[in-house]
mmCIF file of C-alpha atoms in Angstrom:
data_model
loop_
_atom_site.group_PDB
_atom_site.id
_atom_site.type_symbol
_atom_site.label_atom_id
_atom_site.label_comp_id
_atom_site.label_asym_id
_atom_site.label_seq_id
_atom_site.Cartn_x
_atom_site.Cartn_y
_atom_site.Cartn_z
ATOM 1 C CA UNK A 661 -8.157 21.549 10.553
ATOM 2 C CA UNK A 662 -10.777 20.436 7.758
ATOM 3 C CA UNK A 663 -9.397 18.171 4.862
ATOM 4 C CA UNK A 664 -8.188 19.884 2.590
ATOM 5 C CA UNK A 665 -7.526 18.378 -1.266
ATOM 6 C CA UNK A 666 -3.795 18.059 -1.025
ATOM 7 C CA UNK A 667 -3.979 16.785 -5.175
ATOM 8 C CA UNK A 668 -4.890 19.446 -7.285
ATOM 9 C CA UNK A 669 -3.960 22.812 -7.475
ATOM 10 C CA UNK A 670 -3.789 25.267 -5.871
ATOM 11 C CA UNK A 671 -2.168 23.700 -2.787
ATOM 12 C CA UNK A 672 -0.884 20.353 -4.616
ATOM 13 C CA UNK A 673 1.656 23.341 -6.825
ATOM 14 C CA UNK A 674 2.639 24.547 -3.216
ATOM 15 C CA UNK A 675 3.379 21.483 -1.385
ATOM 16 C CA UNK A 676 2.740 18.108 -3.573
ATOM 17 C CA UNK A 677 0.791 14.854 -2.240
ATOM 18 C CA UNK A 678 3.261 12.916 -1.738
ATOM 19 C CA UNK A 679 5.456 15.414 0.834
ATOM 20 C CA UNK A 680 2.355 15.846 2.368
ATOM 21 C CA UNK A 681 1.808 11.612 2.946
ATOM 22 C CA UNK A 682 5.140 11.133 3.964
ATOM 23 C CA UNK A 683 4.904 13.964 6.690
ATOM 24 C CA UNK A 684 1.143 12.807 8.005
ATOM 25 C CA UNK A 685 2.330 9.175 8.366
ATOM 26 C CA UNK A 686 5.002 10.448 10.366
ATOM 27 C CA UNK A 687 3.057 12.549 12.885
ATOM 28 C CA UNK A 688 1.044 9.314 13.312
ATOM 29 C CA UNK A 689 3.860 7.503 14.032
ATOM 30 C CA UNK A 690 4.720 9.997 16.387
ATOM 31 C CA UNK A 691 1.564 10.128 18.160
ATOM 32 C CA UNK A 692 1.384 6.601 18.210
ATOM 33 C CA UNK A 693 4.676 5.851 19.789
ATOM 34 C CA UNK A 694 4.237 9.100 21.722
ATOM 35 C CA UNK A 695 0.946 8.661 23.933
ATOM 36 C CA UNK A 696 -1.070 5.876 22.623
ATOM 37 C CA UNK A 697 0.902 2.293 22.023
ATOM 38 C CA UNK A 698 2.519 0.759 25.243
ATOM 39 C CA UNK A 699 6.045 -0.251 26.031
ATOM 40 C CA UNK A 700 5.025 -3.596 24.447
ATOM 41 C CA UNK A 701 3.973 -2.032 21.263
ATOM 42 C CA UNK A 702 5.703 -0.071 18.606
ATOM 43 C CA UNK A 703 4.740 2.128 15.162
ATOM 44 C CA UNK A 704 6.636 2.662 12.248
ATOM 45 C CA UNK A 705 6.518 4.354 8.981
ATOM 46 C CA UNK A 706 7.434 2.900 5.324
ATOM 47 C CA UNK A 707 7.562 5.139 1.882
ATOM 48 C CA UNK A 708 8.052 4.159 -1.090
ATOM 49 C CA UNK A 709 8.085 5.812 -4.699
ATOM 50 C CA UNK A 710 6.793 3.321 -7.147
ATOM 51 C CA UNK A 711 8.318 3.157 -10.459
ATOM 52 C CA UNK A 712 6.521 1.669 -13.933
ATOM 53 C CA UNK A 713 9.708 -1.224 -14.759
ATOM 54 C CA UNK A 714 9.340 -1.988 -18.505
ATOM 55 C CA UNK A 715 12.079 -4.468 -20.065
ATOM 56 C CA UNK A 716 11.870 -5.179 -23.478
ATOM 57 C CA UNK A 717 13.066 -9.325 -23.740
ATOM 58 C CA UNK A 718 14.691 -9.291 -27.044
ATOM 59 C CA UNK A 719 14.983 -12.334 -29.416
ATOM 60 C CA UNK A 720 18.928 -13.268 -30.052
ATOM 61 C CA UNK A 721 19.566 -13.595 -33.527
ATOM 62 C CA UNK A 722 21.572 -17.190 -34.125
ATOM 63 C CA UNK A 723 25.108 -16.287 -36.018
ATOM 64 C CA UNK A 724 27.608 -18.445 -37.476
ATOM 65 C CA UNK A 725 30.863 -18.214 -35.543
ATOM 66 C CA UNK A 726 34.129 -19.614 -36.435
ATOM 67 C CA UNK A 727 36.253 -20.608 -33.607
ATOM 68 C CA UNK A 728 38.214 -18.599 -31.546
ATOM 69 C CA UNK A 729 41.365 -21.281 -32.617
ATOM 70 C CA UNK A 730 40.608 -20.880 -36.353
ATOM 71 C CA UNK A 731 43.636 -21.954 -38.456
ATOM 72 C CA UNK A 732 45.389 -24.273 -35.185
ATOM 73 C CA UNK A 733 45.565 -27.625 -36.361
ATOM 74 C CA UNK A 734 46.680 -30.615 -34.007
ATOM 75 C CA UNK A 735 49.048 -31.752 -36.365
ATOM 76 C CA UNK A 736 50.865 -28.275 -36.477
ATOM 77 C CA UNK A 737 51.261 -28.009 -32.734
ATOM 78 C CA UNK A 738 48.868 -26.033 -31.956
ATOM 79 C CA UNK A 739 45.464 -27.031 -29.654
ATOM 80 C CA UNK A 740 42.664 -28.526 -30.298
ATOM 81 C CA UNK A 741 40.415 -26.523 -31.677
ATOM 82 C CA UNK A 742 37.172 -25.387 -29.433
ATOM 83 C CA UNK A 743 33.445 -24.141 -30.522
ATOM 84 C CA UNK A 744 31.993 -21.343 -29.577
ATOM 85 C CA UNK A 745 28.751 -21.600 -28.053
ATOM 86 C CA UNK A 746 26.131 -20.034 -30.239
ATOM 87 C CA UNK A 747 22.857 -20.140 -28.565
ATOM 88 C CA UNK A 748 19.514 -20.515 -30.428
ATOM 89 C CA UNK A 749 17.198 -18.106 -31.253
ATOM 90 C CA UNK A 750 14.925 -16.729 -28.569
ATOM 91 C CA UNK A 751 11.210 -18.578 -29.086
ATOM 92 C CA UNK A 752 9.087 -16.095 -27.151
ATOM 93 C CA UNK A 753 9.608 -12.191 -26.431
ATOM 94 C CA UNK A 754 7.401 -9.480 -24.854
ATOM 95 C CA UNK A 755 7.716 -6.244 -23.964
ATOM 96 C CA UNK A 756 6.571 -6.330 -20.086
ATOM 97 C CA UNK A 757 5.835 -4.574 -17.299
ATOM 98 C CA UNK A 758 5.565 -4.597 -13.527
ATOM 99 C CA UNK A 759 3.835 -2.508 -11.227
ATOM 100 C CA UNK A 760 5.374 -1.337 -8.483
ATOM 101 C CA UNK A 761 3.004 1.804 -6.684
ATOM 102 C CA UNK A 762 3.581 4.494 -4.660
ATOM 103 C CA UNK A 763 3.805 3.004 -0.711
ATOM 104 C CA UNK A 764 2.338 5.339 2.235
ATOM 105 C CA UNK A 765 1.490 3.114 5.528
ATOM 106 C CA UNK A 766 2.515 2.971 9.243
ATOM 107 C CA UNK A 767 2.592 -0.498 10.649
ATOM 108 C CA UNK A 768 2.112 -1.419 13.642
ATOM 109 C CA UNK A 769 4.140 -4.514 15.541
ATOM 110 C CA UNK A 770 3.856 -6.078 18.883
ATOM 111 C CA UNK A 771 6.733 -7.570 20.702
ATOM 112 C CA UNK A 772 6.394 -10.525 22.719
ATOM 113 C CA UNK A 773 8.577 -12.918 21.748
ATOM 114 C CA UNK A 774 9.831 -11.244 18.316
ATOM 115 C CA UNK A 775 8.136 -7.809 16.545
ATOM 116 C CA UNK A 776 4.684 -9.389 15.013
ATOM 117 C CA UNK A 777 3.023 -7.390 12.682
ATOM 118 C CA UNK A 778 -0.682 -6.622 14.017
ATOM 119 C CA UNK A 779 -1.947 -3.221 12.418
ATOM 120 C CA UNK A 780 -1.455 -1.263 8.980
ATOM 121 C CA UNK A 781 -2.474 1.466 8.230
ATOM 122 C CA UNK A 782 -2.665 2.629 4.351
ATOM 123 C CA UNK A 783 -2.585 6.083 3.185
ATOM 124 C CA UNK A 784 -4.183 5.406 -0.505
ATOM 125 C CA UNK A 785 -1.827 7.115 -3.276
ATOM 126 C CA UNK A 786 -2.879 8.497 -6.636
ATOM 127 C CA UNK A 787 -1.158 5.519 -8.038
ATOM 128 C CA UNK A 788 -2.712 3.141 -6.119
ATOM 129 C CA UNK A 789 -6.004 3.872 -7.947
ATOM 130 C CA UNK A 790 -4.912 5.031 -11.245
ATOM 131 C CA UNK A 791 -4.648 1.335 -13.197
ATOM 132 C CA UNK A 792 -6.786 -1.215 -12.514
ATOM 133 C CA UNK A 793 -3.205 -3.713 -11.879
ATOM 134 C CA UNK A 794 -2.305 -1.139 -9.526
ATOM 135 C CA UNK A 795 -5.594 -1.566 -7.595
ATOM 136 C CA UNK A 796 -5.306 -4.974 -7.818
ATOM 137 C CA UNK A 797 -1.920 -5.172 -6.382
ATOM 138 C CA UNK A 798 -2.878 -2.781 -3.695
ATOM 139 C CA UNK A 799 -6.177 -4.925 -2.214
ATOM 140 C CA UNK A 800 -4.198 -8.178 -2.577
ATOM 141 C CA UNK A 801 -1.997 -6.526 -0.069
ATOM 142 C CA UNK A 802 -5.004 -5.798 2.633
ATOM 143 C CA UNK A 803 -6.061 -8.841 2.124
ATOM 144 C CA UNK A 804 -3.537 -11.028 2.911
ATOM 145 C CA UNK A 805 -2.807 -9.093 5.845
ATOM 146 C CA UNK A 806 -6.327 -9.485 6.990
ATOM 147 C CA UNK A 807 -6.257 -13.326 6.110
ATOM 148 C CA UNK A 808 -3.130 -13.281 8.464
ATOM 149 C CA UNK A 809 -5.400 -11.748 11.273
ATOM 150 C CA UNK A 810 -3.601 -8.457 10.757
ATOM 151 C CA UNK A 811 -6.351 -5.229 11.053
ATOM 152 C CA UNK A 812 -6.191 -2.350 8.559
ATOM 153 C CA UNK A 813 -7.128 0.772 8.375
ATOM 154 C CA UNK A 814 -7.344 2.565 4.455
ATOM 155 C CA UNK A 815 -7.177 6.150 3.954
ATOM 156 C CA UNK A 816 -8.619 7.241 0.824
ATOM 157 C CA UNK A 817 -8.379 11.015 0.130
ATOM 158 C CA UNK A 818 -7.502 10.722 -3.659
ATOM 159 C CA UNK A 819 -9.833 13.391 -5.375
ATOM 160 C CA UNK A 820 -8.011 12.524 -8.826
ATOM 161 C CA UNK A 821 -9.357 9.004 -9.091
ATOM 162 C CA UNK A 822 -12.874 7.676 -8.436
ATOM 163 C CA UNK A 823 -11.854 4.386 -7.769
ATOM 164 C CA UNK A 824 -13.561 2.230 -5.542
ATOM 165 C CA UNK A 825 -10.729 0.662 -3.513
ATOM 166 C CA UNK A 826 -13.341 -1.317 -0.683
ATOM 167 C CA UNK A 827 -15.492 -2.116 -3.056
ATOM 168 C CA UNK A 828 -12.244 -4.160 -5.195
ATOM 169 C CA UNK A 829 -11.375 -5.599 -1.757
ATOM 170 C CA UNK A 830 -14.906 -7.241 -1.224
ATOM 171 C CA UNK A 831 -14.556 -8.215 -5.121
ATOM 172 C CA UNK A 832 -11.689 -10.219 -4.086
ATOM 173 C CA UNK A 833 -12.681 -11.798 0.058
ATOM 174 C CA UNK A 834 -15.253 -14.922 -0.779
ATOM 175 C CA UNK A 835 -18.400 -14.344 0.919
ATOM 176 C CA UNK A 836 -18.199 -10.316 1.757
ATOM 177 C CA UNK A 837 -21.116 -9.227 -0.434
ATOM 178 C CA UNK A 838 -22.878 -8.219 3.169
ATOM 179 C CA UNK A 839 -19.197 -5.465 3.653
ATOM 180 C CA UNK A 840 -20.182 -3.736 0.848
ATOM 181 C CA UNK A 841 -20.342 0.171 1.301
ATOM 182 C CA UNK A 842 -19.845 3.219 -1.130
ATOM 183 C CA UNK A 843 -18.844 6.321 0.109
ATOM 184 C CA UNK A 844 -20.821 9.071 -1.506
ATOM 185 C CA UNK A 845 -17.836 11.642 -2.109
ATOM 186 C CA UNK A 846 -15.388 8.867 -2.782
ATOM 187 C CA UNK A 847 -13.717 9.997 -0.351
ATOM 188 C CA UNK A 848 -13.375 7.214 3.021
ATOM 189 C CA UNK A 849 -11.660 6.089 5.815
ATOM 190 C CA UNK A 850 -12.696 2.026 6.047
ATOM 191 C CA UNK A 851 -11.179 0.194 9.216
ATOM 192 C CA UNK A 852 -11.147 -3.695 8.515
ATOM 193 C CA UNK A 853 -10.987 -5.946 12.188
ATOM 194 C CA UNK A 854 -10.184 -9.710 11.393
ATOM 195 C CA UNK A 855 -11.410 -11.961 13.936
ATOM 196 C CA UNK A 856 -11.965 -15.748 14.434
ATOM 197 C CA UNK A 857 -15.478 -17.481 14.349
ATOM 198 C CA UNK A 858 -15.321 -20.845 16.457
ATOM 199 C CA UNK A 859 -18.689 -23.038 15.927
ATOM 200 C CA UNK A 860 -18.048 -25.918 17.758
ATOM 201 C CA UNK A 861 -14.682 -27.894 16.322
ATOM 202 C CA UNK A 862 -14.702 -25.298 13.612
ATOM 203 C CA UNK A 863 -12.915 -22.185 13.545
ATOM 204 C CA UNK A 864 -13.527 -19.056 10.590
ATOM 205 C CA UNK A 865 -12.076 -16.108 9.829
ATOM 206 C CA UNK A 866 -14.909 -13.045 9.872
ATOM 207 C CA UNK A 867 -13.871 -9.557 9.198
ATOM 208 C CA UNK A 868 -16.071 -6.362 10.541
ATOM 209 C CA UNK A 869 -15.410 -3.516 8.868
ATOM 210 C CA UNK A 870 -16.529 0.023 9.804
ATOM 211 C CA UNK A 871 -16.333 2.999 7.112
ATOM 212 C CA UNK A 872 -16.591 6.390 7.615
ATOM 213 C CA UNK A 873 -17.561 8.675 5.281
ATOM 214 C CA UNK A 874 -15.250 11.685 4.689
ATOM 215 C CA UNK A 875 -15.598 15.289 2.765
ATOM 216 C CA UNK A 876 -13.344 18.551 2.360
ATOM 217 C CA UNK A 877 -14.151 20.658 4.125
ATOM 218 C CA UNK A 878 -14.742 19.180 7.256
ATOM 219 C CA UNK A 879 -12.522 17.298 10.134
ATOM 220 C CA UNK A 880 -11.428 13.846 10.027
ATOM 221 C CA UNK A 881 -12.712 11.425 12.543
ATOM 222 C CA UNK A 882 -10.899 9.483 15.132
ATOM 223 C CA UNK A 883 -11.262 5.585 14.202
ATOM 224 C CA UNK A 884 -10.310 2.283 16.058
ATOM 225 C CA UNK A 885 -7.103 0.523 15.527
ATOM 226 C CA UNK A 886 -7.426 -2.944 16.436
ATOM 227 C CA UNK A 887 -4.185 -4.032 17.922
ATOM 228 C CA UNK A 888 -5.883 -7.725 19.070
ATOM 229 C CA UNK A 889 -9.171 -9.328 19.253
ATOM 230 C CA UNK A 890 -10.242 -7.292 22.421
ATOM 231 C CA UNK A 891 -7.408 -4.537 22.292
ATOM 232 C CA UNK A 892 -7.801 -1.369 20.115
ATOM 233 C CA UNK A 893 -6.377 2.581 20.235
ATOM 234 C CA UNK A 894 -7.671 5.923 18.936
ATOM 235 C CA UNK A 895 -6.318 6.276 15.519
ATOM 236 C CA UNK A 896 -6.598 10.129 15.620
ATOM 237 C CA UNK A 897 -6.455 11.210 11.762
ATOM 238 C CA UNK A 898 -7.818 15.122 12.895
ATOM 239 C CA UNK A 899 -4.831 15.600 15.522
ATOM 240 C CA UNK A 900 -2.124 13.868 13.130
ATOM 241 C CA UNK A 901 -3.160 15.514 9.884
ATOM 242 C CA UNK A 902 -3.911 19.013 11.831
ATOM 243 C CA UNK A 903 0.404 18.435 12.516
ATOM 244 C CA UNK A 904 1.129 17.655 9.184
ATOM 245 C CA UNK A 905 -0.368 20.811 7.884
ATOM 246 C CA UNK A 906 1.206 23.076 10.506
ATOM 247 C CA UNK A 907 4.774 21.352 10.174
ATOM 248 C CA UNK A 908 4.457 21.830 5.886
ATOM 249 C CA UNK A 909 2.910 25.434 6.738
ATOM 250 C CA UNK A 910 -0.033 24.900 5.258
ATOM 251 C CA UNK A 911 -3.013 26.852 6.475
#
């Protein structure tokens, strides 16, 4: 079934995004765990809804306080009498906030020995391009997987936002002006495989990425997941989002 632009009307006021995400990364967990990964392998899907957290720090205003024991005197009987704690006045006070996007992946773990994390794949959000410390936040997440030697694969079919999500990635990796790409409709699918460089004594970490170009209109390819240096599976994005759209209705 050809991509079809799941964020603005008239099919986002019929069946929004972010049903849609949820429902493709589970048909690729499916397929995955279905007919692709082996007994020593296993997929599995995380969501989650991102909220903007603002808290406003206030400054405590310093009061005078008589004691709780106010009128007790030793002499008279009673105890002796006790302070209460008044704390100073707050120095510094901001209002803050933290972003915390929308999450759409399927991860991938291998388990020999203990369930190792050795694939993601990221279905880019609208709010995972929208502010520039939300694309921030979501590239410092690829690339610490990939500086882990974990492989990702980045799904980018946000119409809404032109943001260049690889492009902030290579921004951020020392040394990856040469991975630089731009997809001409925005639109991508970019699979990033980690491996090690040994020259001698020394070892590196290199990364080879391979971006496709994608466009509505037309099928989505079927792309490499790198489960290990040598080891990879067909990452089918037609067959999974074809399922998607059939389970939702959408035609």
């Amino acid at each position: 079934m050809p991509l079809r632009d799941h964020f603005r009307p008239p099919l986002s006021n019929d069946t929004p995004w972010s049903v849609f995400h949820g429902n493709w990364a589970t048909k690729i967990v499916d397929r995955l765990n279905g007919d692709r990964l082996s007994a020593k392998y296993k997929a599995q899907s995380g969501r989650h809804f991102g909220a903007q957290i603002e808290a406003d720090v206030a400054t405590l205003e310093r009061t005078e306080r008589g004691s709780l024991f106010a009128g007790l005197s030793e002499s008279g009987g009673g105890v002796a009498t006790a302070e209460v704690f008044s704390p100073p006045a707050t120095t510094l006070s901001a209002t803050v906030g933290f972003t915390d996007p929308d999450l759409f992946e399927v991860k991938v773990y291998r388990g020999a020995g203990g369930w190792e994390l050795v694939a993601a794949i990221e279905l880019v959000s609208e709010a995972n391009k929208d502010r520039e410390e939300s694309r921030r936040a979501f590239v410092v997440k690829c690339g610490n997987y990939l500086q882990k030697g974990i492989s990702v694969v980045v799904v980018d079919t946000v119409t809404t936002y032109s943001a260049d999500l690889h492009d902030k990635l290579c921004d951020l990796i020392d040394g990856a002006d040469s991975l630089r790409w731009t997809s001409p409709t925005g639109l991508s699918v970019v699979v990033y495989r980690p491996t090690r460089v040994t020259d001698g004594t020394n070892s590196a970490l290199a990364i080879e990425v391979t971006p496709y170009q994608l466009n509505t209109g037309f099928e989505l390819p079927t792309v490499p997941l790198w489960l290990g240096r040598d080891l990879a599976v067909p990452l089918e994005l037609e067959f999974t989002y074809t399922q998607a759209c059939r389970s939702l209705r959408i035609v």
